Amino acid sequence: MSIKKWAKEMKEKRKEDKRLQKAEVHAAVSIAGLAAALTAIAEENSKRELKLKLEHEQSPAMKAALASAAAIVASHCAQVARSLGATRCQLANVISSALSGTSTSHILILSAAASTSLRGATTLKARARCRNRGLNGASALPIEMDNSKLDEDLDFERCTSVLAKGATLTVGTANGKSMARLVSLHLNNEAKVILRIMKRHLLNIITSKKDCLVLDLHAELYKDSGGDEYDRCYQIVLMTTSGTITLDMADDYQRYKMWAKTINQMLKLQPSLTKNELRFRKY
């Protein structure tokens, strides 16, 4: 490996590591804010005097205990966020905002934000793990696909619709570059499988797109020799008219399975589909 290529890879690695660190901090801060809001609700319930006391209702002592437990959880979440790199000002702003509103809609918004942040951090972590395996020379193992069972466990119409709508994946090109792109696949009027790679602007506007014809595919997984049995990453490798293109599915086995089987079935059906069938096929 040349020094120039090594320096470029190290620069990309630092950039990805920094992005992952920011995502983890954001997720931790979001959870701390949600915990603070739940603490505020628990405290309000513990102090509120109930006008109607029913036998099945919790006692004031139980509500006070729940409020105390929620406060401990919120404090621990804040400490975790600080250990990951969150600033005091960042935490103070989020917690202050969380305490200012304890309505149902406010809690739902905080829960959705925390859930999204966690998923984002998990995805970035999986991508980083797969990238590091590739850089460390982890061997790629081929995955055998049982084509005889495709019709039994594959909703082809639904899956082709999902692939036509596309998803954001890490795409590896023939020249060794790797970038996040919006990827979709569909059958054209000549029954050919078309791979479309699109680049989105920050405002969610598609700024460029590139189409190429898919000729064949094979699937791979990356797994460390000393790793856990379920700690693996999946890739779909497409042979196209623009060279070899890889679609990184990270550790999402269900997504890998749907995409790999659907593309394989699309390639298998290419010769059998007529123009009339394609004309009425909607994605």
PDB file of C-alpha atoms in Angstrom:
ATOM      1  CA  MET A   1       0.000   0.000   0.000  1.00  0.00           C
ATOM      2  CA  SER A   2       1.340   3.417  -0.950  1.00  0.00           C
ATOM      3  CA  ILE A   3       1.834   6.151   1.661  1.00  0.00           C
ATOM      4  CA  LYS A   4      -0.715   8.340  -0.117  1.00  0.00           C
ATOM      5  CA  LYS A   5      -3.391   5.642  -0.004  1.00  0.00           C
ATOM      6  CA  TRP A   6      -2.583   4.806   3.622  1.00  0.00           C
ATOM      7  CA  ALA A   7      -2.849   8.487   4.614  1.00  0.00           C
ATOM      8  CA  LYS A   8      -6.197   8.760   2.821  1.00  0.00           C
ATOM      9  CA  GLU A   9      -7.561   5.673   4.587  1.00  0.00           C
ATOM     10  CA  MET A  10      -6.399   6.972   7.959  1.00  0.00           C
ATOM     11  CA  LYS A  11      -8.076  10.320   7.273  1.00  0.00           C
ATOM     12  CA  GLU A  12     -11.343   8.577   6.399  1.00  0.00           C
ATOM     13  CA  LYS A  13     -11.058   6.390   9.503  1.00  0.00           C
ATOM     14  CA  ARG A  14     -10.585   9.428  11.755  1.00  0.00           C
ATOM     15  CA  LYS A  15     -13.571  11.082  10.121  1.00  0.00           C
ATOM     16  CA  GLU A  16     -15.766   8.006  10.674  1.00  0.00           C
ATOM     17  CA  ASP A  17     -14.553   7.596  14.264  1.00  0.00           C
ATOM     18  CA  LYS A  18     -15.392  11.229  14.994  1.00  0.00           C
ATOM     19  CA  ARG A  19     -18.821  10.806  13.444  1.00  0.00           C
ATOM     20  CA  LEU A  20     -19.453   7.688  15.549  1.00  0.00           C
ATOM     21  CA  GLN A  21     -18.345   9.480  18.718  1.00  0.00           C
ATOM     22  CA  LYS A  22     -20.734  12.365  18.006  1.00  0.00           C
ATOM     23  CA  ALA A  23     -23.578   9.930  17.347  1.00  0.00           C
ATOM     24  CA  GLU A  24     -22.956   8.101  20.629  1.00  0.00           C
ATOM     25  CA  VAL A  25     -22.856  11.387  22.546  1.00  0.00           C
ATOM     26  CA  HIS A  26     -26.089  12.549  20.912  1.00  0.00           C
ATOM     27  CA  ALA A  27     -27.782   9.237  21.767  1.00  0.00           C
ATOM     28  CA  ALA A  28     -26.610   9.382  25.390  1.00  0.00           C
ATOM     29  CA  VAL A  29     -27.751  12.996  25.781  1.00  0.00           C
ATOM     30  CA  SER A  30     -31.146  12.165  24.253  1.00  0.00           C
ATOM     31  CA  ILE A  31     -31.636   9.296  26.709  1.00  0.00           C
ATOM     32  CA  ALA A  32     -30.581  11.538  29.602  1.00  0.00           C
ATOM     33  CA  GLY A  33     -33.192  14.083  28.523  1.00  0.00           C
ATOM     34  CA  LEU A  34     -35.884  11.411  28.322  1.00  0.00           C
ATOM     35  CA  ALA A  35     -34.923  10.084  31.763  1.00  0.00           C
ATOM     36  CA  ALA A  36     -35.091  13.618  33.192  1.00  0.00           C
ATOM     37  CA  ALA A  37     -38.581  14.109  31.774  1.00  0.00           C
ATOM     38  CA  LEU A  38     -39.748  10.799  33.261  1.00  0.00           C
ATOM     39  CA  THR A  39     -38.250  11.840  36.610  1.00  0.00           C
ATOM     40  CA  ALA A  40     -40.221  15.082  36.516  1.00  0.00           C
ATOM     41  CA  ILE A  41     -43.437  13.179  35.824  1.00  0.00           C
ATOM     42  CA  ALA A  42     -42.733  10.723  38.650  1.00  0.00           C
ATOM     43  CA  GLU A  43     -42.106  13.593  41.077  1.00  0.00           C
ATOM     44  CA  GLU A  44     -45.322  15.323  40.049  1.00  0.00           C
ATOM     45  CA  ASN A  45     -47.292  12.137  40.617  1.00  0.00           C
ATOM     46  CA  SER A  46     -45.665  11.571  44.015  1.00  0.00           C
ATOM     47  CA  LYS A  47     -46.604  15.082  45.211  1.00  0.00           C
ATOM     48  CA  ARG A  48     -50.092  15.177  43.771  1.00  0.00           C
ATOM     49  CA  GLU A  49     -52.861  14.560  46.276  1.00  0.00           C
ATOM     50  CA  LEU A  50     -55.376  12.147  44.866  1.00  0.00           C
ATOM     51  CA  LYS A  51     -58.991  13.180  45.263  1.00  0.00           C
ATOM     52  CA  LEU A  52     -60.323   9.724  44.508  1.00  0.00           C
ATOM     53  CA  LYS A  53     -58.544   6.838  46.159  1.00  0.00           C
ATOM     54  CA  LEU A  54     -59.220   3.433  44.684  1.00  0.00           C
ATOM     55  CA  GLU A  55     -58.045   0.158  46.092  1.00  0.00           C
ATOM     56  CA  HIS A  56     -55.981  -0.745  43.039  1.00  0.00           C
ATOM     57  CA  GLU A  57     -54.123   2.571  42.966  1.00  0.00           C
ATOM     58  CA  GLN A  58     -50.495   2.790  44.056  1.00  0.00           C
ATOM     59  CA  SER A  59     -49.758   4.259  47.481  1.00  0.00           C
ATOM     60  CA  PRO A  60     -47.955   7.632  47.886  1.00  0.00           C
ATOM     61  CA  ALA A  61     -44.940   5.753  49.278  1.00  0.00           C
ATOM     62  CA  MET A  62     -44.690   3.664  46.122  1.00  0.00           C
ATOM     63  CA  LYS A  63     -44.912   6.772  43.944  1.00  0.00           C
ATOM     64  CA  ALA A  64     -42.169   8.442  45.962  1.00  0.00           C
ATOM     65  CA  ALA A  65     -39.993   5.352  45.543  1.00  0.00           C
ATOM     66  CA  LEU A  66     -40.576   5.389  41.789  1.00  0.00           C
ATOM     67  CA  ALA A  67     -39.632   9.069  41.639  1.00  0.00           C
ATOM     68  CA  SER A  68     -36.421   8.362  43.552  1.00  0.00           C
ATOM     69  CA  ALA A  69     -35.545   5.452  41.253  1.00  0.00           C
ATOM     70  CA  ALA A  70     -36.202   7.578  38.170  1.00  0.00           C
ATOM     71  CA  ALA A  71     -33.916  10.304  39.538  1.00  0.00           C
ATOM     72  CA  ILE A  72     -31.104   7.765  40.014  1.00  0.00           C
ATOM     73  CA  VAL A  73     -31.526   6.500  36.439  1.00  0.00           C
ATOM     74  CA  ALA A  74     -31.523  10.058  35.076  1.00  0.00           C
ATOM     75  CA  SER A  75     -28.373  10.886  37.042  1.00  0.00           C
ATOM     76  CA  HIS A  76     -26.609   7.787  35.722  1.00  0.00           C
ATOM     77  CA  CYS A  77     -27.622   8.601  32.131  1.00  0.00           C
ATOM     78  CA  ALA A  78     -26.153  12.072  32.533  1.00  0.00           C
ATOM     79  CA  GLN A  79     -22.896  10.589  33.868  1.00  0.00           C
ATOM     80  CA  VAL A  80     -22.675   8.197  30.905  1.00  0.00           C
ATOM     81  CA  ALA A  81     -23.241  11.069  28.485  1.00  0.00           C
ATOM     82  CA  ARG A  82     -20.465  13.051  30.195  1.00  0.00           C
ATOM     83  CA  SER A  83     -18.074  10.090  29.992  1.00  0.00           C
ATOM     84  CA  LEU A  84     -18.708   9.867  26.233  1.00  0.00           C
ATOM     85  CA  GLY A  85     -17.783  13.502  25.731  1.00  0.00           C
ATOM     86  CA  ALA A  86     -20.978  15.503  26.244  1.00  0.00           C
ATOM     87  CA  THR A  87     -20.419  18.988  27.674  1.00  0.00           C
ATOM     88  CA  ARG A  88     -22.142  20.331  30.784  1.00  0.00           C
ATOM     89  CA  CYS A  89     -23.801  23.026  28.693  1.00  0.00           C
ATOM     90  CA  GLN A  90     -25.102  20.445  26.222  1.00  0.00           C
ATOM     91  CA  LEU A  91     -26.582  18.324  29.003  1.00  0.00           C
ATOM     92  CA  ALA A  92     -28.020  21.331  30.827  1.00  0.00           C
ATOM     93  CA  ASN A  93     -29.839  22.541  27.716  1.00  0.00           C
ATOM     94  CA  VAL A  94     -31.331  19.130  26.945  1.00  0.00           C
ATOM     95  CA  ILE A  95     -32.402  18.423  30.535  1.00  0.00           C
ATOM     96  CA  SER A  96     -33.846  21.929  30.938  1.00  0.00           C
ATOM     97  CA  SER A  97     -35.880  21.446  27.775  1.00  0.00           C
ATOM     98  CA  ALA A  98     -37.043  18.017  28.961  1.00  0.00           C
ATOM     99  CA  LEU A  99     -38.168  19.343  32.351  1.00  0.00           C
ATOM    100  CA  SER A 100     -40.088  22.230  30.791  1.00  0.00           C
ATOM    101  CA  GLY A 101     -42.679  19.940  29.258  1.00  0.00           C
ATOM    102  CA  THR A 102     -44.132  16.721  30.634  1.00  0.00           C
ATOM    103  CA  SER A 103     -47.120  16.284  28.341  1.00  0.00           C
ATOM    104  CA  THR A 104     -47.793  13.063  26.474  1.00  0.00           C
ATOM    105  CA  SER A 105     -46.784  14.564  23.132  1.00  0.00           C
ATOM    106  CA  HIS A 106     -43.540  15.880  24.644  1.00  0.00           C
ATOM    107  CA  ILE A 107     -42.633  12.440  26.008  1.00  0.00           C
ATOM    108  CA  LEU A 108     -43.419  10.811  22.659  1.00  0.00           C
ATOM    109  CA  ILE A 109     -41.144  13.296  20.869  1.00  0.00           C
ATOM    110  CA  LEU A 110     -38.308  12.646  23.331  1.00  0.00           C
ATOM    111  CA  SER A 111     -38.782   8.875  23.002  1.00  0.00           C
ATOM    112  CA  ALA A 112     -38.700   9.043  19.201  1.00  0.00           C
ATOM    113  CA  ALA A 113     -35.572  11.223  19.241  1.00  0.00           C
ATOM    114  CA  ALA A 114     -33.784   8.875  21.646  1.00  0.00           C
ATOM    115  CA  SER A 115     -34.769   5.803  19.621  1.00  0.00           C
ATOM    116  CA  THR A 116     -33.570   7.377  16.362  1.00  0.00           C
ATOM    117  CA  SER A 117     -30.270   8.420  17.950  1.00  0.00           C
ATOM    118  CA  LEU A 118     -29.658   4.910  19.278  1.00  0.00           C
ATOM    119  CA  ARG A 119     -30.363   3.319  15.892  1.00  0.00           C
ATOM    120  CA  GLY A 120     -28.038   5.781  14.189  1.00  0.00           C
ATOM    121  CA  ALA A 121     -25.201   5.108  16.622  1.00  0.00           C
ATOM    122  CA  THR A 122     -25.694   1.339  16.311  1.00  0.00           C
ATOM    123  CA  THR A 123     -25.582   1.516  12.504  1.00  0.00           C
ATOM    124  CA  LEU A 124     -22.395   3.600  12.511  1.00  0.00           C
ATOM    125  CA  LYS A 125     -20.779   1.224  15.002  1.00  0.00           C
ATOM    126  CA  ALA A 126     -21.610  -1.790  12.820  1.00  0.00           C
ATOM    127  CA  ARG A 127     -20.196  -0.057   9.741  1.00  0.00           C
ATOM    128  CA  ALA A 128     -17.021   0.841  11.596  1.00  0.00           C
ATOM    129  CA  ARG A 129     -16.623  -2.766  12.763  1.00  0.00           C
ATOM    130  CA  CYS A 130     -17.033  -4.069   9.215  1.00  0.00           C
ATOM    131  CA  ARG A 131     -14.615  -1.467   7.836  1.00  0.00           C
ATOM    132  CA  ASN A 132     -11.971  -2.359  10.405  1.00  0.00           C
ATOM    133  CA  ARG A 133     -12.270  -6.032   9.544  1.00  0.00           C
ATOM    134  CA  GLY A 134     -11.721  -5.238   5.899  1.00  0.00           C
ATOM    135  CA  LEU A 135      -8.640  -3.123   6.703  1.00  0.00           C
ATOM    136  CA  ASN A 136      -7.247  -5.827   8.994  1.00  0.00           C
ATOM    137  CA  GLY A 137      -7.508  -8.437   6.280  1.00  0.00           C
ATOM    138  CA  ALA A 138     -10.508 -10.375   7.590  1.00  0.00           C
ATOM    139  CA  SER A 139     -11.432 -13.001   5.033  1.00  0.00           C
ATOM    140  CA  ALA A 140     -14.651 -12.729   3.066  1.00  0.00           C
ATOM    141  CA  LEU A 141     -16.689 -15.919   3.135  1.00  0.00           C
ATOM    142  CA  PRO A 142     -19.186 -16.708   0.347  1.00  0.00           C
ATOM    143  CA  ILE A 143     -22.795 -17.331   1.386  1.00  0.00           C
ATOM    144  CA  GLU A 144     -24.687 -20.082  -0.361  1.00  0.00           C
ATOM    145  CA  MET A 145     -28.253 -19.168  -1.358  1.00  0.00           C
ATOM    146  CA  ASP A 146     -30.862 -21.907  -1.746  1.00  0.00           C
ATOM    147  CA  ASN A 147     -32.674 -20.767  -4.895  1.00  0.00           C
ATOM    148  CA  SER A 148     -35.126 -23.668  -4.693  1.00  0.00           C
ATOM    149  CA  LYS A 149     -36.827 -22.102  -1.670  1.00  0.00           C
ATOM    150  CA  LEU A 150     -37.093 -18.547  -2.990  1.00  0.00           C
ATOM    151  CA  ASP A 151     -40.751 -18.816  -3.930  1.00  0.00           C
ATOM    152  CA  GLU A 152     -41.631 -20.261  -0.511  1.00  0.00           C
ATOM    153  CA  ASP A 153     -40.319 -17.520   1.765  1.00  0.00           C
ATOM    154  CA  LEU A 154     -40.128 -14.448  -0.490  1.00  0.00           C
ATOM    155  CA  ASP A 155     -42.953 -11.996  -1.159  1.00  0.00           C
ATOM    156  CA  PHE A 156     -41.496 -10.975  -4.511  1.00  0.00           C
ATOM    157  CA  GLU A 157     -43.948  -8.173  -5.312  1.00  0.00           C
ATOM    158  CA  ARG A 158     -43.516  -6.504  -1.931  1.00  0.00           C
ATOM    159  CA  CYS A 159     -39.737  -6.913  -1.928  1.00  0.00           C
ATOM    160  CA  THR A 160     -39.292  -5.495  -5.437  1.00  0.00           C
ATOM    161  CA  SER A 161     -41.370  -2.509  -4.347  1.00  0.00           C
ATOM    162  CA  VAL A 162     -39.072  -1.980  -1.348  1.00  0.00           C
ATOM    163  CA  LEU A 163     -35.950  -2.189  -3.520  1.00  0.00           C
ATOM    164  CA  ALA A 164     -37.450   0.209  -6.072  1.00  0.00           C
ATOM    165  CA  LYS A 165     -38.058   2.789  -3.343  1.00  0.00           C
ATOM    166  CA  GLY A 166     -34.447   2.366  -2.257  1.00  0.00           C
ATOM    167  CA  ALA A 167     -32.469   2.671   0.954  1.00  0.00           C
ATOM    168  CA  THR A 168     -29.381   4.503   2.156  1.00  0.00           C
ATOM    169  CA  LEU A 169     -26.439   2.080   2.125  1.00  0.00           C
ATOM    170  CA  THR A 170     -22.667   2.218   2.179  1.00  0.00           C
ATOM    171  CA  VAL A 171     -21.613   1.596  -1.415  1.00  0.00           C
ATOM    172  CA  GLY A 172     -18.167   0.328  -2.403  1.00  0.00           C
ATOM    173  CA  THR A 173     -17.050   1.019  -5.981  1.00  0.00           C
ATOM    174  CA  ALA A 174     -14.525  -0.706  -8.231  1.00  0.00           C
ATOM    175  CA  ASN A 175     -11.904   1.996  -7.565  1.00  0.00           C
ATOM    176  CA  GLY A 176     -11.953   1.292  -3.828  1.00  0.00           C
ATOM    177  CA  LYS A 177     -14.064   4.260  -2.727  1.00  0.00           C
ATOM    178  CA  SER A 178     -16.759   3.827  -0.087  1.00  0.00           C
ATOM    179  CA  MET A 179     -19.601   6.296   0.504  1.00  0.00           C
ATOM    180  CA  ALA A 180     -23.180   6.478   1.769  1.00  0.00           C
ATOM    181  CA  ARG A 181     -25.663   6.669  -1.100  1.00  0.00           C
ATOM    182  CA  LEU A 182     -29.361   6.154  -1.790  1.00  0.00           C
ATOM    183  CA  VAL A 183     -29.539   2.834  -3.664  1.00  0.00           C
ATOM    184  CA  SER A 184     -32.461   1.331  -5.573  1.00  0.00           C
ATOM    185  CA  LEU A 185     -33.002  -1.527  -8.038  1.00  0.00           C
ATOM    186  CA  HIS A 186     -35.729  -2.129 -10.606  1.00  0.00           C
ATOM    187  CA  LEU A 187     -36.503  -3.947 -13.849  1.00  0.00           C
ATOM    188  CA  ASN A 188     -36.550  -1.775 -16.964  1.00  0.00           C
ATOM    189  CA  ASN A 189     -38.714  -2.226 -20.070  1.00  0.00           C
ATOM    190  CA  GLU A 190     -36.262  -4.772 -21.450  1.00  0.00           C
ATOM    191  CA  ALA A 191     -36.429  -6.951 -18.326  1.00  0.00           C
ATOM    192  CA  LYS A 192     -32.940  -5.913 -17.247  1.00  0.00           C
ATOM    193  CA  VAL A 193     -32.033  -5.319 -13.601  1.00  0.00           C
ATOM    194  CA  ILE A 194     -30.979  -1.691 -13.169  1.00  0.00           C
ATOM    195  CA  LEU A 195     -28.970  -0.484 -10.179  1.00  0.00           C
ATOM    196  CA  ARG A 196     -29.456   3.222  -9.453  1.00  0.00           C
ATOM    197  CA  ILE A 197     -27.059   5.040  -7.124  1.00  0.00           C
ATOM    198  CA  MET A 198     -28.136   8.524  -6.039  1.00  0.00           C
ATOM    199  CA  LYS A 199     -26.452  11.260  -4.055  1.00  0.00           C
ATOM    200  CA  ARG A 200     -28.549  13.439  -1.783  1.00  0.00           C
ATOM    201  CA  HIS A 201     -27.970  17.022  -0.748  1.00  0.00           C
ATOM    202  CA  LEU A 202     -28.259  18.099   2.885  1.00  0.00           C
ATOM    203  CA  LEU A 203     -31.795  19.342   2.127  1.00  0.00           C
ATOM    204  CA  ASN A 204     -32.760  15.812   0.994  1.00  0.00           C
ATOM    205  CA  ILE A 205     -32.607  16.839  -2.668  1.00  0.00           C
ATOM    206  CA  ILE A 206     -31.109  14.337  -5.109  1.00  0.00           C
ATOM    207  CA  THR A 207     -28.187  16.066  -6.815  1.00  0.00           C
ATOM    208  CA  SER A 208     -26.898  13.229  -9.002  1.00  0.00           C
ATOM    209  CA  LYS A 209     -27.755   9.694 -10.040  1.00  0.00           C
ATOM    210  CA  LYS A 210     -26.005   6.908 -11.906  1.00  0.00           C
ATOM    211  CA  ASP A 211     -27.581   3.840 -13.491  1.00  0.00           C
ATOM    212  CA  CYS A 212     -25.831   0.612 -14.413  1.00  0.00           C
ATOM    213  CA  LEU A 213     -26.899  -2.842 -15.543  1.00  0.00           C
ATOM    214  CA  VAL A 214     -26.597  -5.688 -13.019  1.00  0.00           C
ATOM    215  CA  LEU A 215     -25.092  -8.823 -14.562  1.00  0.00           C
ATOM    216  CA  ASP A 216     -24.651 -11.124 -11.565  1.00  0.00           C
ATOM    217  CA  LEU A 217     -24.307 -11.150  -7.791  1.00  0.00           C
ATOM    218  CA  HIS A 218     -22.787 -13.057  -4.941  1.00  0.00           C
ATOM    219  CA  ALA A 219     -23.061 -12.498  -1.212  1.00  0.00           C
ATOM    220  CA  GLU A 220     -20.289 -12.320   1.365  1.00  0.00           C
ATOM    221  CA  LEU A 221     -19.945 -12.101   5.105  1.00  0.00           C
ATOM    222  CA  TYR A 222     -17.053 -10.811   7.171  1.00  0.00           C
ATOM    223  CA  LYS A 223     -16.334 -12.606  10.422  1.00  0.00           C
ATOM    224  CA  ASP A 224     -13.313 -12.492  12.710  1.00  0.00           C
ATOM    225  CA  SER A 225     -11.780 -15.903  13.391  1.00  0.00           C
ATOM    226  CA  GLY A 226     -12.057 -15.296  17.140  1.00  0.00           C
ATOM    227  CA  GLY A 227     -15.337 -13.419  16.996  1.00  0.00           C
ATOM    228  CA  ASP A 228     -18.760 -14.386  18.257  1.00  0.00           C
ATOM    229  CA  GLU A 229     -20.887 -16.654  16.079  1.00  0.00           C
ATOM    230  CA  TYR A 230     -23.463 -13.902  15.555  1.00  0.00           C
ATOM    231  CA  ASP A 231     -20.949 -11.050  15.267  1.00  0.00           C
ATOM    232  CA  ARG A 232     -20.733 -10.794  11.497  1.00  0.00           C
ATOM    233  CA  CYS A 233     -21.272  -8.312   8.670  1.00  0.00           C
ATOM    234  CA  TYR A 234     -22.925  -8.898   5.304  1.00  0.00           C
ATOM    235  CA  GLN A 235     -22.178  -7.559   1.836  1.00  0.00           C
ATOM    236  CA  ILE A 236     -23.914  -7.989  -1.499  1.00  0.00           C
ATOM    237  CA  VAL A 237     -21.404  -7.907  -4.349  1.00  0.00           C
ATOM    238  CA  LEU A 238     -22.880  -6.935  -7.729  1.00  0.00           C
ATOM    239  CA  MET A 239     -21.143  -7.424 -11.059  1.00  0.00           C
ATOM    240  CA  THR A 240     -22.340  -4.523 -13.206  1.00  0.00           C
ATOM    241  CA  THR A 241     -21.500  -2.762 -16.452  1.00  0.00           C
ATOM    242  CA  SER A 242     -19.685  -0.171 -14.286  1.00  0.00           C
ATOM    243  CA  GLY A 243     -17.535  -2.775 -12.558  1.00  0.00           C
ATOM    244  CA  THR A 244     -17.897  -4.540  -9.214  1.00  0.00           C
ATOM    245  CA  ILE A 245     -20.095  -2.687  -6.712  1.00  0.00           C
ATOM    246  CA  THR A 246     -20.626  -3.776  -3.101  1.00  0.00           C
ATOM    247  CA  LEU A 247     -23.657  -2.952  -0.980  1.00  0.00           C
ATOM    248  CA  ASP A 248     -22.799  -3.034   2.723  1.00  0.00           C
ATOM    249  CA  MET A 249     -25.640  -4.379   4.871  1.00  0.00           C
ATOM    250  CA  ALA A 250     -23.553  -4.096   8.080  1.00  0.00           C
ATOM    251  CA  ASP A 251     -24.888  -6.692  10.560  1.00  0.00           C
ATOM    252  CA  ASP A 252     -28.520  -6.459   9.406  1.00  0.00           C
ATOM    253  CA  TYR A 253     -29.186 -10.053   8.354  1.00  0.00           C
ATOM    254  CA  GLN A 254     -32.859  -9.503   7.520  1.00  0.00           C
ATOM    255  CA  ARG A 255     -32.077  -6.637   5.134  1.00  0.00           C
ATOM    256  CA  TYR A 256     -29.260  -8.636   3.547  1.00  0.00           C
ATOM    257  CA  LYS A 257     -31.530 -11.650   3.096  1.00  0.00           C
ATOM    258  CA  MET A 258     -34.338  -9.655   1.464  1.00  0.00           C
ATOM    259  CA  TRP A 259     -32.061  -7.713  -0.887  1.00  0.00           C
ATOM    260  CA  ALA A 260     -29.913 -10.697  -1.909  1.00  0.00           C
ATOM    261  CA  LYS A 261     -32.840 -13.023  -2.579  1.00  0.00           C
ATOM    262  CA  THR A 262     -34.893 -10.374  -4.388  1.00  0.00           C
ATOM    263  CA  ILE A 263     -32.020  -9.346  -6.680  1.00  0.00           C
ATOM    264  CA  ASN A 264     -31.231 -12.995  -7.357  1.00  0.00           C
ATOM    265  CA  GLN A 265     -34.862 -13.657  -8.265  1.00  0.00           C
ATOM    266  CA  MET A 266     -34.957 -10.565 -10.510  1.00  0.00           C
ATOM    267  CA  LEU A 267     -31.894 -11.826 -12.380  1.00  0.00           C
ATOM    268  CA  LYS A 268     -33.436 -15.280 -12.605  1.00  0.00           C
ATOM    269  CA  LEU A 269     -36.706 -13.923 -14.069  1.00  0.00           C
ATOM    270  CA  GLN A 270     -35.048 -11.645 -16.642  1.00  0.00           C
ATOM    271  CA  PRO A 271     -35.449 -13.969 -19.661  1.00  0.00           C
ATOM    272  CA  SER A 272     -39.002 -15.028 -18.754  1.00  0.00           C
ATOM    273  CA  LEU A 273     -40.639 -11.602 -18.388  1.00  0.00           C
ATOM    274  CA  THR A 274     -42.300 -10.198 -21.491  1.00  0.00           C
ATOM    275  CA  LYS A 275     -42.739  -6.524 -22.321  1.00  0.00           C
ATOM    276  CA  ASN A 276     -46.464  -6.758 -21.582  1.00  0.00           C
ATOM    277  CA  GLU A 277     -45.775  -8.143 -18.101  1.00  0.00           C
ATOM    278  CA  LEU A 278     -43.249  -5.402 -17.429  1.00  0.00           C
ATOM    279  CA  ARG A 279     -45.660  -2.729 -18.628  1.00  0.00           C
ATOM    280  CA  PHE A 280     -48.173  -3.604 -15.918  1.00  0.00           C
ATOM    281  CA  ARG A 281     -45.581  -4.247 -13.201  1.00  0.00           C
ATOM    282  CA  LYS A 282     -45.540  -1.296 -10.788  1.00  0.00           C
ATOM    283  CA  TYR A 283     -43.037  -0.642  -8.031  1.00  0.00           C
TER     284      TYR A 283
END
